């Protein structure tokens, strides 16, 4: 029987998370998107803590979802710079690297993050 969309995403997520992990020097940028919002957070997996986070709920930006995602990427980059973080590991969380996820990554790169 075929897997559902959520089951496929969870399989991909487990496979990717087995290969990458964040630390205080090189945190993991985790992305989650719902139908309406997009969320990003920098995570230190060794401590089990979120260092900084940003979401489309906290920003007062108008535009389509892709433009808003790019602004979230820029916002997380600004917060990371303020926390003294430049290098990260990108975790797309099982989502396809296309559309809103790609726009968030490009916005973070424009903001000065390296991954």
mmCIF file with all atom_site columns, C-alpha atoms in Angstrom:
data_model
loop_
_atom_site.group_PDB
_atom_site.id
_atom_site.type_symbol
_atom_site.label_atom_id
_atom_site.label_alt_id
_atom_site.label_comp_id
_atom_site.label_asym_id
_atom_site.label_entity_id
_atom_site.label_seq_id
_atom_site.pdbx_PDB_ins_code
_atom_site.Cartn_x
_atom_site.Cartn_y
_atom_site.Cartn_z
_atom_site.occupancy
_atom_site.B_iso_or_equiv
_atom_site.pdbx_formal_charge
_atom_site.auth_seq_id
_atom_site.auth_comp_id
_atom_site.auth_asym_id
_atom_site.auth_atom_id
_atom_site.pdbx_PDB_model_num
ATOM 1   C CA . UNK A 1 1   ? 0.000  0.000  0.000  1.00 0.00 ? 1   UNK A CA 1
ATOM 2   C CA . UNK A 1 2   ? 1.241  3.499  -0.808 1.00 0.00 ? 2   UNK A CA 1
ATOM 3   C CA . UNK A 1 3   ? 2.410  5.802  1.934  1.00 0.00 ? 3   UNK A CA 1
ATOM 4   C CA . UNK A 1 4   ? 0.512  8.954  2.741  1.00 0.00 ? 4   UNK A CA 1
ATOM 5   C CA . UNK A 1 5   ? 2.126  12.364 2.254  1.00 0.00 ? 5   UNK A CA 1
ATOM 6   C CA . UNK A 1 6   ? 2.760  12.699 6.002  1.00 0.00 ? 6   UNK A CA 1
ATOM 7   C CA . UNK A 1 7   ? 4.308  9.225  6.253  1.00 0.00 ? 7   UNK A CA 1
ATOM 8   C CA . UNK A 1 8   ? 6.649  9.990  3.348  1.00 0.00 ? 8   UNK A CA 1
ATOM 9   C CA . UNK A 1 9   ? 7.698  13.283 4.956  1.00 0.00 ? 9   UNK A CA 1
ATOM 10  C CA . UNK A 1 10  ? 8.351  11.576 8.291  1.00 0.00 ? 10  UNK A CA 1
ATOM 11  C CA . UNK A 1 11  ? 10.539 8.925  6.619  1.00 0.00 ? 11  UNK A CA 1
ATOM 12  C CA . UNK A 1 12  ? 12.581 11.601 4.871  1.00 0.00 ? 12  UNK A CA 1
ATOM 13  C CA . UNK A 1 13  ? 12.771 13.586 8.113  1.00 0.00 ? 13  UNK A CA 1
ATOM 14  C CA . UNK A 1 14  ? 14.129 10.595 10.070 1.00 0.00 ? 14  UNK A CA 1
ATOM 15  C CA . UNK A 1 15  ? 16.677 9.813  7.373  1.00 0.00 ? 15  UNK A CA 1
ATOM 16  C CA . UNK A 1 16  ? 17.975 13.393 7.217  1.00 0.00 ? 16  UNK A CA 1
ATOM 17  C CA . UNK A 1 17  ? 18.025 13.855 11.005 1.00 0.00 ? 17  UNK A CA 1
ATOM 18  C CA . UNK A 1 18  ? 20.193 10.755 11.287 1.00 0.00 ? 18  UNK A CA 1
ATOM 19  C CA . UNK A 1 19  ? 22.850 12.518 9.268  1.00 0.00 ? 19  UNK A CA 1
ATOM 20  C CA . UNK A 1 20  ? 22.769 16.073 10.644 1.00 0.00 ? 20  UNK A CA 1
ATOM 21  C CA . UNK A 1 21  ? 22.717 17.559 14.106 1.00 0.00 ? 21  UNK A CA 1
ATOM 22  C CA . UNK A 1 22  ? 23.204 21.016 15.539 1.00 0.00 ? 22  UNK A CA 1
ATOM 23  C CA . UNK A 1 23  ? 25.595 22.288 18.179 1.00 0.00 ? 23  UNK A CA 1
ATOM 24  C CA . UNK A 1 24  ? 26.209 25.646 19.816 1.00 0.00 ? 24  UNK A CA 1
ATOM 25  C CA . UNK A 1 25  ? 28.937 26.445 17.246 1.00 0.00 ? 25  UNK A CA 1
ATOM 26  C CA . UNK A 1 26  ? 27.000 25.064 14.260 1.00 0.00 ? 26  UNK A CA 1
ATOM 27  C CA . UNK A 1 27  ? 23.255 25.103 15.051 1.00 0.00 ? 27  UNK A CA 1
ATOM 28  C CA . UNK A 1 28  ? 20.584 23.441 12.947 1.00 0.00 ? 28  UNK A CA 1
ATOM 29  C CA . UNK A 1 29  ? 18.131 25.696 11.084 1.00 0.00 ? 29  UNK A CA 1
ATOM 30  C CA . UNK A 1 30  ? 14.878 23.762 11.229 1.00 0.00 ? 30  UNK A CA 1
ATOM 31  C CA . UNK A 1 31  ? 11.997 24.797 8.957  1.00 0.00 ? 31  UNK A CA 1
ATOM 32  C CA . UNK A 1 32  ? 8.332  23.946 9.409  1.00 0.00 ? 32  UNK A CA 1
ATOM 33  C CA . UNK A 1 33  ? 5.566  25.111 7.129  1.00 0.00 ? 33  UNK A CA 1
ATOM 34  C CA . UNK A 1 34  ? 1.833  24.832 7.497  1.00 0.00 ? 34  UNK A CA 1
ATOM 35  C CA . UNK A 1 35  ? -0.777 25.872 4.971  1.00 0.00 ? 35  UNK A CA 1
ATOM 36  C CA . UNK A 1 36  ? -0.819 29.448 6.284  1.00 0.00 ? 36  UNK A CA 1
ATOM 37  C CA . UNK A 1 37  ? 2.419  30.042 8.196  1.00 0.00 ? 37  UNK A CA 1
ATOM 38  C CA . UNK A 1 38  ? 6.134  29.221 8.078  1.00 0.00 ? 38  UNK A CA 1
ATOM 39  C CA . UNK A 1 39  ? 8.417  28.833 11.078 1.00 0.00 ? 39  UNK A CA 1
ATOM 40  C CA . UNK A 1 40  ? 12.208 28.698 11.433 1.00 0.00 ? 40  UNK A CA 1
ATOM 41  C CA . UNK A 1 41  ? 14.366 28.065 14.476 1.00 0.00 ? 41  UNK A CA 1
ATOM 42  C CA . UNK A 1 42  ? 18.034 27.574 15.238 1.00 0.00 ? 42  UNK A CA 1
ATOM 43  C CA . UNK A 1 43  ? 18.473 24.550 17.491 1.00 0.00 ? 43  UNK A CA 1
ATOM 44  C CA . UNK A 1 44  ? 21.372 23.304 19.598 1.00 0.00 ? 44  UNK A CA 1
ATOM 45  C CA . UNK A 1 45  ? 20.719 19.545 19.635 1.00 0.00 ? 45  UNK A CA 1
ATOM 46  C CA . UNK A 1 46  ? 23.400 18.791 22.214 1.00 0.00 ? 46  UNK A CA 1
ATOM 47  C CA . UNK A 1 47  ? 21.712 21.022 24.794 1.00 0.00 ? 47  UNK A CA 1
ATOM 48  C CA . UNK A 1 48  ? 18.214 20.434 23.439 1.00 0.00 ? 48  UNK A CA 1
ATOM 49  C CA . UNK A 1 49  ? 17.480 24.160 23.257 1.00 0.00 ? 49  UNK A CA 1
ATOM 50  C CA . UNK A 1 50  ? 16.214 26.622 20.699 1.00 0.00 ? 50  UNK A CA 1
ATOM 51  C CA . UNK A 1 51  ? 18.668 29.488 20.300 1.00 0.00 ? 51  UNK A CA 1
ATOM 52  C CA . UNK A 1 52  ? 16.567 31.860 18.159 1.00 0.00 ? 52  UNK A CA 1
ATOM 53  C CA . UNK A 1 53  ? 13.334 31.567 16.245 1.00 0.00 ? 53  UNK A CA 1
ATOM 54  C CA . UNK A 1 54  ? 11.253 33.501 13.723 1.00 0.00 ? 54  UNK A CA 1
ATOM 55  C CA . UNK A 1 55  ? 7.900  32.940 12.112 1.00 0.00 ? 55  UNK A CA 1
ATOM 56  C CA . UNK A 1 56  ? 5.496  34.563 9.714  1.00 0.00 ? 56  UNK A CA 1
ATOM 57  C CA . UNK A 1 57  ? 3.085  35.086 12.618 1.00 0.00 ? 57  UNK A CA 1
ATOM 58  C CA . UNK A 1 58  ? 5.444  37.554 14.278 1.00 0.00 ? 58  UNK A CA 1
ATOM 59  C CA . UNK A 1 59  ? 6.166  39.581 11.135 1.00 0.00 ? 59  UNK A CA 1
ATOM 60  C CA . UNK A 1 60  ? 3.818  42.216 9.808  1.00 0.00 ? 60  UNK A CA 1
ATOM 61  C CA . UNK A 1 61  ? 4.686  41.734 6.141  1.00 0.00 ? 61  UNK A CA 1
ATOM 62  C CA . UNK A 1 62  ? 2.290  41.802 3.213  1.00 0.00 ? 62  UNK A CA 1
ATOM 63  C CA . UNK A 1 63  ? 2.756  39.730 0.077  1.00 0.00 ? 63  UNK A CA 1
ATOM 64  C CA . UNK A 1 64  ? 2.384  36.192 -1.097 1.00 0.00 ? 64  UNK A CA 1
ATOM 65  C CA . UNK A 1 65  ? 3.628  33.181 0.868  1.00 0.00 ? 65  UNK A CA 1
ATOM 66  C CA . UNK A 1 66  ? 6.968  32.985 -0.947 1.00 0.00 ? 66  UNK A CA 1
ATOM 67  C CA . UNK A 1 67  ? 7.769  36.658 -0.266 1.00 0.00 ? 67  UNK A CA 1
ATOM 68  C CA . UNK A 1 68  ? 6.795  36.267 3.394  1.00 0.00 ? 68  UNK A CA 1
ATOM 69  C CA . UNK A 1 69  ? 9.023  33.171 3.651  1.00 0.00 ? 69  UNK A CA 1
ATOM 70  C CA . UNK A 1 70  ? 11.983 35.164 2.340  1.00 0.00 ? 70  UNK A CA 1
ATOM 71  C CA . UNK A 1 71  ? 11.340 37.810 5.004  1.00 0.00 ? 71  UNK A CA 1
ATOM 72  C CA . UNK A 1 72  ? 11.265 35.115 7.707  1.00 0.00 ? 72  UNK A CA 1
ATOM 73  C CA . UNK A 1 73  ? 14.656 33.926 6.416  1.00 0.00 ? 73  UNK A CA 1
ATOM 74  C CA . UNK A 1 74  ? 16.049 37.445 6.685  1.00 0.00 ? 74  UNK A CA 1
ATOM 75  C CA . UNK A 1 75  ? 14.579 37.832 10.189 1.00 0.00 ? 75  UNK A CA 1
ATOM 76  C CA . UNK A 1 76  ? 16.157 34.590 11.438 1.00 0.00 ? 76  UNK A CA 1
ATOM 77  C CA . UNK A 1 77  ? 19.485 35.689 9.932  1.00 0.00 ? 77  UNK A CA 1
ATOM 78  C CA . UNK A 1 78  ? 19.333 39.019 11.787 1.00 0.00 ? 78  UNK A CA 1
ATOM 79  C CA . UNK A 1 79  ? 18.563 37.296 15.084 1.00 0.00 ? 79  UNK A CA 1
ATOM 80  C CA . UNK A 1 80  ? 21.353 34.779 14.493 1.00 0.00 ? 80  UNK A CA 1
ATOM 81  C CA . UNK A 1 81  ? 23.849 37.560 13.768 1.00 0.00 ? 81  UNK A CA 1
ATOM 82  C CA . UNK A 1 82  ? 22.810 39.268 17.012 1.00 0.00 ? 82  UNK A CA 1
ATOM 83  C CA . UNK A 1 83  ? 23.461 35.973 18.839 1.00 0.00 ? 83  UNK A CA 1
ATOM 84  C CA . UNK A 1 84  ? 26.887 35.679 17.198 1.00 0.00 ? 84  UNK A CA 1
ATOM 85  C CA . UNK A 1 85  ? 26.042 32.844 14.793 1.00 0.00 ? 85  UNK A CA 1
ATOM 86  C CA . UNK A 1 86  ? 27.192 32.849 11.164 1.00 0.00 ? 86  UNK A CA 1
ATOM 87  C CA . UNK A 1 87  ? 27.455 29.175 10.131 1.00 0.00 ? 87  UNK A CA 1
ATOM 88  C CA . UNK A 1 88  ? 24.504 26.789 10.332 1.00 0.00 ? 88  UNK A CA 1
ATOM 89  C CA . UNK A 1 89  ? 23.277 23.393 9.136  1.00 0.00 ? 89  UNK A CA 1
ATOM 90  C CA . UNK A 1 90  ? 20.035 23.520 7.124  1.00 0.00 ? 90  UNK A CA 1
ATOM 91  C CA . UNK A 1 91  ? 17.253 21.058 7.997  1.00 0.00 ? 91  UNK A CA 1
ATOM 92  C CA . UNK A 1 92  ? 14.348 21.190 5.567  1.00 0.00 ? 92  UNK A CA 1
ATOM 93  C CA . UNK A 1 93  ? 12.424 18.870 7.891  1.00 0.00 ? 93  UNK A CA 1
ATOM 94  C CA . UNK A 1 94  ? 11.296 16.477 5.152  1.00 0.00 ? 94  UNK A CA 1
ATOM 95  C CA . UNK A 1 95  ? 9.819  19.211 2.963  1.00 0.00 ? 95  UNK A CA 1
ATOM 96  C CA . UNK A 1 96  ? 10.823 19.515 -0.679 1.00 0.00 ? 96  UNK A CA 1
ATOM 97  C CA . UNK A 1 97  ? 13.506 22.168 -1.250 1.00 0.00 ? 97  UNK A CA 1
ATOM 98  C CA . UNK A 1 98  ? 11.264 24.242 -3.496 1.00 0.00 ? 98  UNK A CA 1
ATOM 99  C CA . UNK A 1 99  ? 8.985  27.243 -3.180 1.00 0.00 ? 99  UNK A CA 1
ATOM 100 C CA . UNK A 1 100 ? 8.624  28.557 0.359  1.00 0.00 ? 100 UNK A CA 1
ATOM 101 C CA . UNK A 1 101 ? 11.420 26.421 1.856  1.00 0.00 ? 101 UNK A CA 1
ATOM 102 C CA . UNK A 1 102 ? 13.852 27.574 -0.834 1.00 0.00 ? 102 UNK A CA 1
ATOM 103 C CA . UNK A 1 103 ? 12.744 31.205 -0.392 1.00 0.00 ? 103 UNK A CA 1
ATOM 104 C CA . UNK A 1 104 ? 13.402 30.995 3.355  1.00 0.00 ? 104 UNK A CA 1
ATOM 105 C CA . UNK A 1 105 ? 16.872 29.518 2.738  1.00 0.00 ? 105 UNK A CA 1
ATOM 106 C CA . UNK A 1 106 ? 17.684 32.206 0.172  1.00 0.00 ? 106 UNK A CA 1
ATOM 107 C CA . UNK A 1 107 ? 16.490 34.915 2.576  1.00 0.00 ? 107 UNK A CA 1
ATOM 108 C CA . UNK A 1 108 ? 18.720 33.514 5.307  1.00 0.00 ? 108 UNK A CA 1
ATOM 109 C CA . UNK A 1 109 ? 21.681 33.508 2.908  1.00 0.00 ? 109 UNK A CA 1
ATOM 110 C CA . UNK A 1 110 ? 20.941 37.132 1.959  1.00 0.00 ? 110 UNK A CA 1
ATOM 111 C CA . UNK A 1 111 ? 20.884 37.970 5.660  1.00 0.00 ? 111 UNK A CA 1
ATOM 112 C CA . UNK A 1 112 ? 24.419 36.625 6.011  1.00 0.00 ? 112 UNK A CA 1
ATOM 113 C CA . UNK A 1 113 ? 24.076 33.033 7.200  1.00 0.00 ? 113 UNK A CA 1
ATOM 114 C CA . UNK A 1 114 ? 26.392 30.444 5.644  1.00 0.00 ? 114 UNK A CA 1
ATOM 115 C CA . UNK A 1 115 ? 25.337 26.834 5.060  1.00 0.00 ? 115 UNK A CA 1
#
